[in-house]
Short mmCIF file of C-alpha atoms and ligand atoms in Angstrom, two decimals:
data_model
loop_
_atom_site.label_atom_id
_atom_site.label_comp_id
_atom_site.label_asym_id
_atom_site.label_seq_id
_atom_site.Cartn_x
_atom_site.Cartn_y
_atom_site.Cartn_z
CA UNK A 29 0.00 0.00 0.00
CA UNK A 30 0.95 3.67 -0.61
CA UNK A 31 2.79 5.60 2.05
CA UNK A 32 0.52 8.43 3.59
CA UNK A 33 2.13 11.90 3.77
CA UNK A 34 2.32 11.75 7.09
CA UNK A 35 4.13 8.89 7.71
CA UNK A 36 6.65 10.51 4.90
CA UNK A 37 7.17 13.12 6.70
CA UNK A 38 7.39 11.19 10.27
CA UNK A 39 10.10 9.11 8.37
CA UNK A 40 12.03 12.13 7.02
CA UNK A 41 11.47 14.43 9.79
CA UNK A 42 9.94 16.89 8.18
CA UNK A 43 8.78 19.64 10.77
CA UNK A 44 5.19 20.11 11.34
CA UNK A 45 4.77 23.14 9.97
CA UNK A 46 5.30 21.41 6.02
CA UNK A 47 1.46 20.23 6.56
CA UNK A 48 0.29 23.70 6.99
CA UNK A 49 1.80 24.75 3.87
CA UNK A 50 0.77 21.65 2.25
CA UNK A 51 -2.59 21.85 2.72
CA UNK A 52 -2.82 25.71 1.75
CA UNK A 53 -1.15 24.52 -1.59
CA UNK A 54 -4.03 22.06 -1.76
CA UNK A 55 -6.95 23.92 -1.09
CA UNK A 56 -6.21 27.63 -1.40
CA UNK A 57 -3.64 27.79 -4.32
CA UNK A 58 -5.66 24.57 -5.70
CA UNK A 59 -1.85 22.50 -6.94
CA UNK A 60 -2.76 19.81 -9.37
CA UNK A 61 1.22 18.68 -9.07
CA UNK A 62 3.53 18.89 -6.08
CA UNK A 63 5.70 20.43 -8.60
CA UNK A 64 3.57 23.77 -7.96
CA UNK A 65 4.41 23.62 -3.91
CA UNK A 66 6.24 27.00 -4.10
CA UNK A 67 7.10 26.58 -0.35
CA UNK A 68 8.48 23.03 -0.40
CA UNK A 69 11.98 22.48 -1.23
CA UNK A 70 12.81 20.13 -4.37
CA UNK A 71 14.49 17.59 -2.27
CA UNK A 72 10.88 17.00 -0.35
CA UNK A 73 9.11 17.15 -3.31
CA UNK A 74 10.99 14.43 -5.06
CA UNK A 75 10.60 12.41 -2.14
CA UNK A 76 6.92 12.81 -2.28
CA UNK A 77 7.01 12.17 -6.00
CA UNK A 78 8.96 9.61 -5.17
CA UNK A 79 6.86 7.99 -3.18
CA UNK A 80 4.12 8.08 -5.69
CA UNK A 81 1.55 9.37 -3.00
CA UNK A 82 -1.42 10.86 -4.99
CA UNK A 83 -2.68 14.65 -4.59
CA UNK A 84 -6.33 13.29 -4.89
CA UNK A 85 -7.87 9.90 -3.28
CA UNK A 86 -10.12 10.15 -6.14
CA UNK A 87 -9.83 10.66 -10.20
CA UNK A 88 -11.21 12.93 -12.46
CA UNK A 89 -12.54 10.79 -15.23
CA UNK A 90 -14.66 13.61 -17.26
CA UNK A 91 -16.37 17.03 -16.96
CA UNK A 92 -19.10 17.45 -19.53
CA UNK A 93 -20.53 21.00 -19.66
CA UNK A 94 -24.08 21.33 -21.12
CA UNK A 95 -25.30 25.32 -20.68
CA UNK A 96 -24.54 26.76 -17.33
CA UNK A 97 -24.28 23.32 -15.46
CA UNK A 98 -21.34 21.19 -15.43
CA UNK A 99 -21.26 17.40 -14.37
CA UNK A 100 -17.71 15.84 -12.93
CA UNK A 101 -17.42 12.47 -13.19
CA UNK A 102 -15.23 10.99 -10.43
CA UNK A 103 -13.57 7.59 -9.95
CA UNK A 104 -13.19 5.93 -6.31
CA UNK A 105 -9.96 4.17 -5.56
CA UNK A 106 -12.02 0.99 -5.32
CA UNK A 107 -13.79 1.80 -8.68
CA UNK A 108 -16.68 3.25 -8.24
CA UNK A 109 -17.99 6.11 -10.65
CA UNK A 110 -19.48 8.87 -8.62
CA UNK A 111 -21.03 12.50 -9.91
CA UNK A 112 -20.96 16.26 -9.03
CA UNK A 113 -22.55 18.69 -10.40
CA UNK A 114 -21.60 22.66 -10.96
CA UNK A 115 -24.25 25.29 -11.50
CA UNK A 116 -22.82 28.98 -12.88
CA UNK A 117 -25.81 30.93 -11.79
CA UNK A 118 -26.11 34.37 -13.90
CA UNK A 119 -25.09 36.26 -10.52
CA UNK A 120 -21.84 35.77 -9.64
CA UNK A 121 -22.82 32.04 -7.56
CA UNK A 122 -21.11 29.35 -8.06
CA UNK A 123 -22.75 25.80 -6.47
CA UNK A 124 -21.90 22.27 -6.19
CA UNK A 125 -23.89 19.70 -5.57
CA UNK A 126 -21.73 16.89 -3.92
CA UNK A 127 -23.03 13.20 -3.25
CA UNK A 128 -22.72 11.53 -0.44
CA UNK A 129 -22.87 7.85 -1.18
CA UNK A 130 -22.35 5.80 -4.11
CA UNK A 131 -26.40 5.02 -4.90
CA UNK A 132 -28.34 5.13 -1.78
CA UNK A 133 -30.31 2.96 0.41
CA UNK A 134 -33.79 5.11 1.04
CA UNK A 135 -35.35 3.73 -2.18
CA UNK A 136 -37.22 6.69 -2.93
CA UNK A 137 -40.30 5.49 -5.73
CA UNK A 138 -39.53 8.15 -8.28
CA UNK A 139 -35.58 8.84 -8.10
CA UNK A 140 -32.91 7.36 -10.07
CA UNK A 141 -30.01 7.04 -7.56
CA UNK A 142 -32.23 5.09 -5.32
CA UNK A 143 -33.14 2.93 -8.12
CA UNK A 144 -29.18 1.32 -8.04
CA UNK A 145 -27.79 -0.66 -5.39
CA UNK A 146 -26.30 0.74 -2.44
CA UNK A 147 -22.79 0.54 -2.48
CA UNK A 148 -21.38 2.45 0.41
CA UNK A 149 -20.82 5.84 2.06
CA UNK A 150 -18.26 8.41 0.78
CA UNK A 151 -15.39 9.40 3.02
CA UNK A 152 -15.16 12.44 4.07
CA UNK A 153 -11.87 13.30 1.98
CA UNK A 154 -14.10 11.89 -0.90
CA UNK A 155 -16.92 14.92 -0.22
CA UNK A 156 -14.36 17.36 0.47
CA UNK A 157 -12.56 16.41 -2.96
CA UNK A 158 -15.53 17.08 -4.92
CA UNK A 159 -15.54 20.35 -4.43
CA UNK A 160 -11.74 20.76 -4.75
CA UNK A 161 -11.89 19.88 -8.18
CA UNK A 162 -15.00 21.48 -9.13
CA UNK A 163 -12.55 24.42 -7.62
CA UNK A 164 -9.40 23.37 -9.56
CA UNK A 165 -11.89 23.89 -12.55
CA UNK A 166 -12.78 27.53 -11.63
CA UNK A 167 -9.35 28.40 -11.32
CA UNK A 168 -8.79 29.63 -14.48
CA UNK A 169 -11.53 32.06 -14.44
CA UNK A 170 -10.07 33.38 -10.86
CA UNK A 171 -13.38 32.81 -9.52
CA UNK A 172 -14.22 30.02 -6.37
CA UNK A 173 -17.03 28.02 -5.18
CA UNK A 174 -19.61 29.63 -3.52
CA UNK A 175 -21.96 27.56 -2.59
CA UNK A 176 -22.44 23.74 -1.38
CA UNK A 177 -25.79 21.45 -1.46
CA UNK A 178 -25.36 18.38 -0.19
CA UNK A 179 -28.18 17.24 -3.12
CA UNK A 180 -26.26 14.40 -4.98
CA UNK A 181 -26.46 10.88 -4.94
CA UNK A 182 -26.79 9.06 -1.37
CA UNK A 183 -29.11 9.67 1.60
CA UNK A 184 -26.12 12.47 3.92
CA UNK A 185 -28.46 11.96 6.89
CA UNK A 186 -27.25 8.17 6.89
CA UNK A 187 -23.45 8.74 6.60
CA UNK A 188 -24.05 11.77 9.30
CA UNK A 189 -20.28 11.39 10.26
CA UNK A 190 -18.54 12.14 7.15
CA UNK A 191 -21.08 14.78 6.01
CA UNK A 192 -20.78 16.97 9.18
CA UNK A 193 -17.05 16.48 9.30
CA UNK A 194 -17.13 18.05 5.64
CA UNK A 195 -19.70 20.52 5.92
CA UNK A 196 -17.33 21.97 8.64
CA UNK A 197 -13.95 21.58 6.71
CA UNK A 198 -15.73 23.11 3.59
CA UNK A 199 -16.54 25.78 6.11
CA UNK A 200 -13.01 26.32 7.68
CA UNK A 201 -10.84 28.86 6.72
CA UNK A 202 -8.31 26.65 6.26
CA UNK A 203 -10.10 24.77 3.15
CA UNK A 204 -12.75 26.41 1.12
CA UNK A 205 -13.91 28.99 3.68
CA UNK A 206 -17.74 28.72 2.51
CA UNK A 207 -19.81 30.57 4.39
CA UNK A 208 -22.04 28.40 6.58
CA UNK A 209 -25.43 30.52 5.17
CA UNK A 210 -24.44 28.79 1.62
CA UNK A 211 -24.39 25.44 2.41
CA UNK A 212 -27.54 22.86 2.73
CA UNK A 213 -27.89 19.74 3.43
CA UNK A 214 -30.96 17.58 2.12
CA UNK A 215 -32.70 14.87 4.11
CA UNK A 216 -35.69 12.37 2.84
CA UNK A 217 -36.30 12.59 6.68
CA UNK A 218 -33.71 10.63 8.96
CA UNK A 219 -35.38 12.02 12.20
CA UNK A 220 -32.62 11.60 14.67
CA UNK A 221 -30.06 13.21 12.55
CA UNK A 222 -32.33 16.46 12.13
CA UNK A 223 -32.20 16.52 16.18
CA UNK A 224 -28.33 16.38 15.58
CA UNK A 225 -28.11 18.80 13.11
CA UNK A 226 -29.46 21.42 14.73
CA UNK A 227 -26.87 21.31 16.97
CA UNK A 228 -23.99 20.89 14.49
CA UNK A 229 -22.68 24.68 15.41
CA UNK A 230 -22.56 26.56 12.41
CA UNK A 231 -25.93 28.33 10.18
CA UNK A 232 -25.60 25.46 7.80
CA UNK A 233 -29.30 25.11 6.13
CA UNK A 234 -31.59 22.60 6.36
CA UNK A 235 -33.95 20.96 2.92
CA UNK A 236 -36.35 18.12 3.82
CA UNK A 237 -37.60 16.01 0.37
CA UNK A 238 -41.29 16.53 1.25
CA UNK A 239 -42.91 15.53 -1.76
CA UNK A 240 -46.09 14.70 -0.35
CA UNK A 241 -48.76 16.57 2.28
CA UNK A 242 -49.46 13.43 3.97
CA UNK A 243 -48.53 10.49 5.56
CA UNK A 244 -50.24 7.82 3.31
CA UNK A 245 -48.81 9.35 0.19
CA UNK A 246 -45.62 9.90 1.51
CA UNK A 247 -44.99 6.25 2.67
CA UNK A 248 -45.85 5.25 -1.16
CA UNK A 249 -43.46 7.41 -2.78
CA UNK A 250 -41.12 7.45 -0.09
CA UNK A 251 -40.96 4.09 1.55
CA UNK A 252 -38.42 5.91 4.38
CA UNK A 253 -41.76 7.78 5.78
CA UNK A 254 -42.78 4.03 7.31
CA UNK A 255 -39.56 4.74 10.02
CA UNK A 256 -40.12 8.18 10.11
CA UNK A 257 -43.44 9.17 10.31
CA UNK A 258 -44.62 12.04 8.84
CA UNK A 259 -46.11 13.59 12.11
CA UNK A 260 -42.40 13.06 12.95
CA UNK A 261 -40.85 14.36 10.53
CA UNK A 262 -42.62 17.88 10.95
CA UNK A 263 -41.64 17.61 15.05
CA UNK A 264 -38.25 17.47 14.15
CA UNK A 265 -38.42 20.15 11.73
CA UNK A 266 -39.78 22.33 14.22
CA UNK A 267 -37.09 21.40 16.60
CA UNK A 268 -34.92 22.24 13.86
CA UNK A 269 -36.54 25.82 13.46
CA UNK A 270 -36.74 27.00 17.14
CA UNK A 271 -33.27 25.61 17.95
CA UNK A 272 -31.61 27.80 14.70
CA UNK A 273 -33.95 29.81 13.42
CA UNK A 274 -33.45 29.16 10.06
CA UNK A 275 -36.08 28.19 7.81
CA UNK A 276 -36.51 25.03 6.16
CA UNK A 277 -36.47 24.72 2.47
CA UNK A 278 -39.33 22.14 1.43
CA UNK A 279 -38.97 20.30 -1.57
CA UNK A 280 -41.40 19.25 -3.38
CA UNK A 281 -41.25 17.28 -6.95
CA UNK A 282 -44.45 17.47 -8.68
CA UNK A 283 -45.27 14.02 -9.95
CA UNK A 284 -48.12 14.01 -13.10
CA UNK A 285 -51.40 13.08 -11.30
CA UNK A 286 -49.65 11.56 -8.10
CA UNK A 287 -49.34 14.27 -6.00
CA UNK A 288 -49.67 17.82 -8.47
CA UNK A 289 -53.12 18.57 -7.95
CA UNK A 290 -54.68 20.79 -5.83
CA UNK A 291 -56.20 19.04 -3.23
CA UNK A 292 -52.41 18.36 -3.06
CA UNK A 293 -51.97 22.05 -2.41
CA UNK A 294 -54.55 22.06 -0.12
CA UNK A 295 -52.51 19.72 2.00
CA UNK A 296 -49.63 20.91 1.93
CA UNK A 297 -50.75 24.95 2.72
CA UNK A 298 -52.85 23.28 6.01
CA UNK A 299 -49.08 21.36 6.74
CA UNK A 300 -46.79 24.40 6.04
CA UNK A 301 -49.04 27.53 7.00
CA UNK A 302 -47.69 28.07 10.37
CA UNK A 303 -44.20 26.86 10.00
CA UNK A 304 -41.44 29.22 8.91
CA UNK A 305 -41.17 27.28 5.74
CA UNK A 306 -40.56 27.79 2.13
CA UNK A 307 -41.31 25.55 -0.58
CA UNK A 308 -39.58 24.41 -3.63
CA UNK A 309 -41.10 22.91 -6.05
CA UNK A 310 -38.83 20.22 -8.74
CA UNK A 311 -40.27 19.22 -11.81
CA UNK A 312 -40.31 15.56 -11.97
CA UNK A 313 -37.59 14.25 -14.73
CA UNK A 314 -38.48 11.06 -16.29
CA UNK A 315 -36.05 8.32 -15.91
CA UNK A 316 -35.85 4.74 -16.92
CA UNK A 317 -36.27 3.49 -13.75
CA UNK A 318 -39.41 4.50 -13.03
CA UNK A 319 -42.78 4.90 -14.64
CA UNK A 320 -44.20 8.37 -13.59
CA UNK A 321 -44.91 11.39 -15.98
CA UNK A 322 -44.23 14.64 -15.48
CA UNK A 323 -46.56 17.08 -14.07
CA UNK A 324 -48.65 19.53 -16.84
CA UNK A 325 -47.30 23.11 -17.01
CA UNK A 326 -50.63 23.98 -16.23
CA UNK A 327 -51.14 22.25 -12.90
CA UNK A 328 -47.67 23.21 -11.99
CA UNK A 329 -48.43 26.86 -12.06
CA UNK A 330 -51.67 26.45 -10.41
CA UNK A 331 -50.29 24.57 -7.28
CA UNK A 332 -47.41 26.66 -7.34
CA UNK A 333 -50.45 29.96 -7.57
CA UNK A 334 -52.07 28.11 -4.82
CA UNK A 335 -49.56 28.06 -2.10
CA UNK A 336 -48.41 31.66 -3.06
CA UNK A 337 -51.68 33.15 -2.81
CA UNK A 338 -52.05 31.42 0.81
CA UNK A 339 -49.07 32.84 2.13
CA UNK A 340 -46.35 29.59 1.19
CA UNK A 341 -43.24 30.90 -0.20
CA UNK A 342 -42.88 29.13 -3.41
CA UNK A 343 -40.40 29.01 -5.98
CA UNK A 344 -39.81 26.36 -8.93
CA UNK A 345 -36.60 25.56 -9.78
CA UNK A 346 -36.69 26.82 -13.04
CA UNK A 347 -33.47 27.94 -14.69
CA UNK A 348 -30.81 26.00 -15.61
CA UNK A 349 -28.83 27.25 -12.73
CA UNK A 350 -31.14 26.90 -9.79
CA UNK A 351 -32.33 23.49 -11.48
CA UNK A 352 -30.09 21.20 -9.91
CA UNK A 353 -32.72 18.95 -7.53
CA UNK A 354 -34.02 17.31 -10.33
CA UNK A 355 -30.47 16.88 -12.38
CA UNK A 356 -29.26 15.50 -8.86
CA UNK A 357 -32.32 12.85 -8.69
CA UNK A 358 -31.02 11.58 -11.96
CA UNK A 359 -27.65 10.82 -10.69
CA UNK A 360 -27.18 7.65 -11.45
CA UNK A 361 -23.14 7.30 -10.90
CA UNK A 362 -22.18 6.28 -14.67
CA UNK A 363 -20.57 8.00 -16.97
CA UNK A 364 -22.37 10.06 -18.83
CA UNK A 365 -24.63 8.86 -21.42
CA UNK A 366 -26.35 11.60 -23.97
CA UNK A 367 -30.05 10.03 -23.54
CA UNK A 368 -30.67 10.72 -20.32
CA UNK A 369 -28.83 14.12 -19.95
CA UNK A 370 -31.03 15.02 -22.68
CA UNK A 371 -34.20 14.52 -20.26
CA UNK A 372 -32.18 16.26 -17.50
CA UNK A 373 -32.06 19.41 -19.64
CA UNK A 374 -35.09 19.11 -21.77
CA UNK A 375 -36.89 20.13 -18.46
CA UNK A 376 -34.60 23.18 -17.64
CA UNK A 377 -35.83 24.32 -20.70
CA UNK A 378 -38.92 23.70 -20.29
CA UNK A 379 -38.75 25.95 -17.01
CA UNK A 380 -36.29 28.73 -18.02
CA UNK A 381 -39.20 30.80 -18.50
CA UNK A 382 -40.92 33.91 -16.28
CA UNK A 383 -43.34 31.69 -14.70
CA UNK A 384 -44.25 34.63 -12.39
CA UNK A 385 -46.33 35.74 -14.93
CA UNK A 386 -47.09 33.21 -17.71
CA UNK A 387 -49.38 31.00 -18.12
CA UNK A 388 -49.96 29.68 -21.39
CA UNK A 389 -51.29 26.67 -19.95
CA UNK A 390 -49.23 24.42 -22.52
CA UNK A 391 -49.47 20.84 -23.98
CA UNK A 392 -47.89 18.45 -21.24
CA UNK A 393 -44.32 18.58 -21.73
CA UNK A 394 -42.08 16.25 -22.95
CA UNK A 395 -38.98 14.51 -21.68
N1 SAH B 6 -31.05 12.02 -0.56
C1 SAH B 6 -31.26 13.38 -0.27
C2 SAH B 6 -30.40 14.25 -1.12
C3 SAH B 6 -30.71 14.16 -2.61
S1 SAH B 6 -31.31 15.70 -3.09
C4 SAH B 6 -32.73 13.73 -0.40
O1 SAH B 6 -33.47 12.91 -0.90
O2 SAH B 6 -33.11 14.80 0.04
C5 SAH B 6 -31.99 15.38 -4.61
C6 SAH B 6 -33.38 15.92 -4.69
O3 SAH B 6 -33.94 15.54 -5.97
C7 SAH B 6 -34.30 15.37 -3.63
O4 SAH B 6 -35.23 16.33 -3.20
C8 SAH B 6 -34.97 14.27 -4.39
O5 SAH B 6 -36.16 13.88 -3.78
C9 SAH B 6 -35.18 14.90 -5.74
N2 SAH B 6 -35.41 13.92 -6.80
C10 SAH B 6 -35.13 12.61 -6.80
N3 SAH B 6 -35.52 12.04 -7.96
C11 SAH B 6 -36.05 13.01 -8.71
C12 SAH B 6 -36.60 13.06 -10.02
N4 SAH B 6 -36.67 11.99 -10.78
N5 SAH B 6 -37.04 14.25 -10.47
C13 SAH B 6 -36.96 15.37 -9.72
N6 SAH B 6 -36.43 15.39 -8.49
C14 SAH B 6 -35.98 14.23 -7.99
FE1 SF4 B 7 -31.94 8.48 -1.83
FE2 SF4 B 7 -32.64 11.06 -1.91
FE3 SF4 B 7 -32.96 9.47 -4.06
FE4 SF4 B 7 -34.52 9.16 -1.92
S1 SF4 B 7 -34.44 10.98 -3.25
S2 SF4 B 7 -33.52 7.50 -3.07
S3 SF4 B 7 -33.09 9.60 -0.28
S4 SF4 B 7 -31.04 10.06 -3.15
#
């Protein structure tokens, strides 16, 4: 097996202090080759080198840019193909949505990373890497990441240990130095780690995967809502909210005819009214693993009118930029393959419109 740096330096006596620097070449001045360590002397590179100890535990196997999203493609050192995804909002935001576990275990009906076998959870060098190279990609256009959702493939509220160990290195000076307000972390609704969130320290955000206004429903699309009960779920939630005081993000996929009508709406305005909640709402994207449609524009706009006019803050994910729920549920850890992106961003398009104020009530649209 490969040396570790540390024991390199332990075996070489190289003074404490080299780690400091080593990791500030890392994560600040974002080396690809020890080479670029302008602090190291050659005779401690070449040892390094030497050594052949990588930079990365993981490989970048391909970016693929498609508008203003870009998907990363990562290899494991045990094989396994994971995926990131960067959205260049028009404003000067720059997010990535990191995954957590390669597949994941919840099963959620309608999503295509539950769809694939569990394999196991990411370390937390492997979550922290995704966003170094989704950095190492900026780098060019001097510009760093903004902004982290924990929204890719894998279930972060069952690998707690690893994802709050790199939500707070992504947060430390010392690595990316995100600001807490501009990360989020999305839960189908592992109770006991919302308890455990809220305590994590830092004004990290909160998302639950709602998707349904009640229990019944929600235990069919989301088999996880059998453990944790919806009447649970929203307990939590408001442990979460008078422990921080940050509001929860809601997310909501609107599933043709399962749960996009307004009796739906209904529901969910009576669940949300008095909870310092707001709602976003994902477009389903079709997917071969499952057999739902997507919702009409029309009913989308009028349970998105619905809430709004109640007093729900609503938003759809609707540009390319903000659209990255839906790419994320599509995640499906292979590399990439041109029929199912083109589903992914047939619905951005679909959505990159003013819906604030149109309503053409169109034909139901087509992955
Ligand atoms: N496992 C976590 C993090 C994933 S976030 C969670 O479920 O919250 C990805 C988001 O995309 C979740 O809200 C998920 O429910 C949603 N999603 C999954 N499949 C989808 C699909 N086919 N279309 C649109 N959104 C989907
Ligand atoms: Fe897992 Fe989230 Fe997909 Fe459910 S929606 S299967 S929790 S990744």
């Amino acid at each position: 097996m490969t040396q570790t740096i540390e024991e390199l330096f332990q075996e070489n006596k190289v003074p404490k202090f080299r780690l400091k620097q080593l990791q500030h070449a890392i994560y600040k001045d974002l080396i690809t080759d020890y080479d670029e360590i302008s602090t190291f002397p050659q005779w401690l590179k070449d040892k390094i080198k030497e050594a052949k100890i990588p930079l990365t535990t993981m490989e970048l196997i391909e970016s693929h840019r498609s508008g203003n999203t870009v998907k990363f493609v990562l290899k494991t050192h045990d094989g396994h193909f994971i995926e990131s995804v960067l959205i260049e909002h028009k404003d000067e935001r720059k997010t990535v949505c990191v995954s957590c576990q390669v597949f994941c275990a919840v099963g959620c009906k309608f999503c295509a990373t539950g769809a694939n076998q569990y394999r196991r959870n990411l370390t937390t060098e492997e979550i922290v890497e995704q966003v170094l190279f989704v950095s190492r990609y900026l780098k060019h256009q001097e510009v760093r990441v903004t902004n982290v959702v924990y929204m890719g493939m894998g279930e972060p509220f069952l690998t707690y240990k690893p994802v709050s160990e790199s939500l707070l290195m992504l947060n430390s000076p010392d690595y990316f130095n995100i600001g807490a307000r501009h990360i989020v972390v999305s839960t189908s609704g592992i109770v006991p780690r919302i308890y455990d969130y809220a305590e994590i320290g830092i004004q990290a955000k909160l998302a639950i995967s709602l998707h349904a206004p009640n229990q019944k429903l929600r235990s069919e699309m989301m088999p996880i809502s059998d453990r944790y009960p919806l009447d649970d779920l929203m307990k939590a939630c408001d442990y979460f909210v008078e422990k921080t005081g940050k509001r929860i993000s809601y997310e909501y996929v609107l599933i043709g005819n399962v749960n996009d009508q307004i009796e739906h709406a209904r529901e969910l305005v009576e669940l949300l009214i008095d909870r310092k909640a707001h709602v976003n709402l994902l477009v389903y994207n079709p997917h071969e693993f499952a057999d739902y449609k997507m919702p009409m524009e029309k009913d989308v706009i009028a349970f998105r009118n619905y809430l709004k006019t109640r007093g729900i803050e609503v938003t759809i994910r609707k540009s390319m930029g903000d659209d990255i729920s839906g790419a994320c549920g599509q995640l499906s850890g292979k590399q990439l393959d041109k029929k199912k992106n083109k589903a992914v961003f047939a619905q951005r398009e679909f959505f990159d419109g003013d819906l604030e104020i149109k309503d053409k009530s169109k034909s139901p649209a087509k992955a």
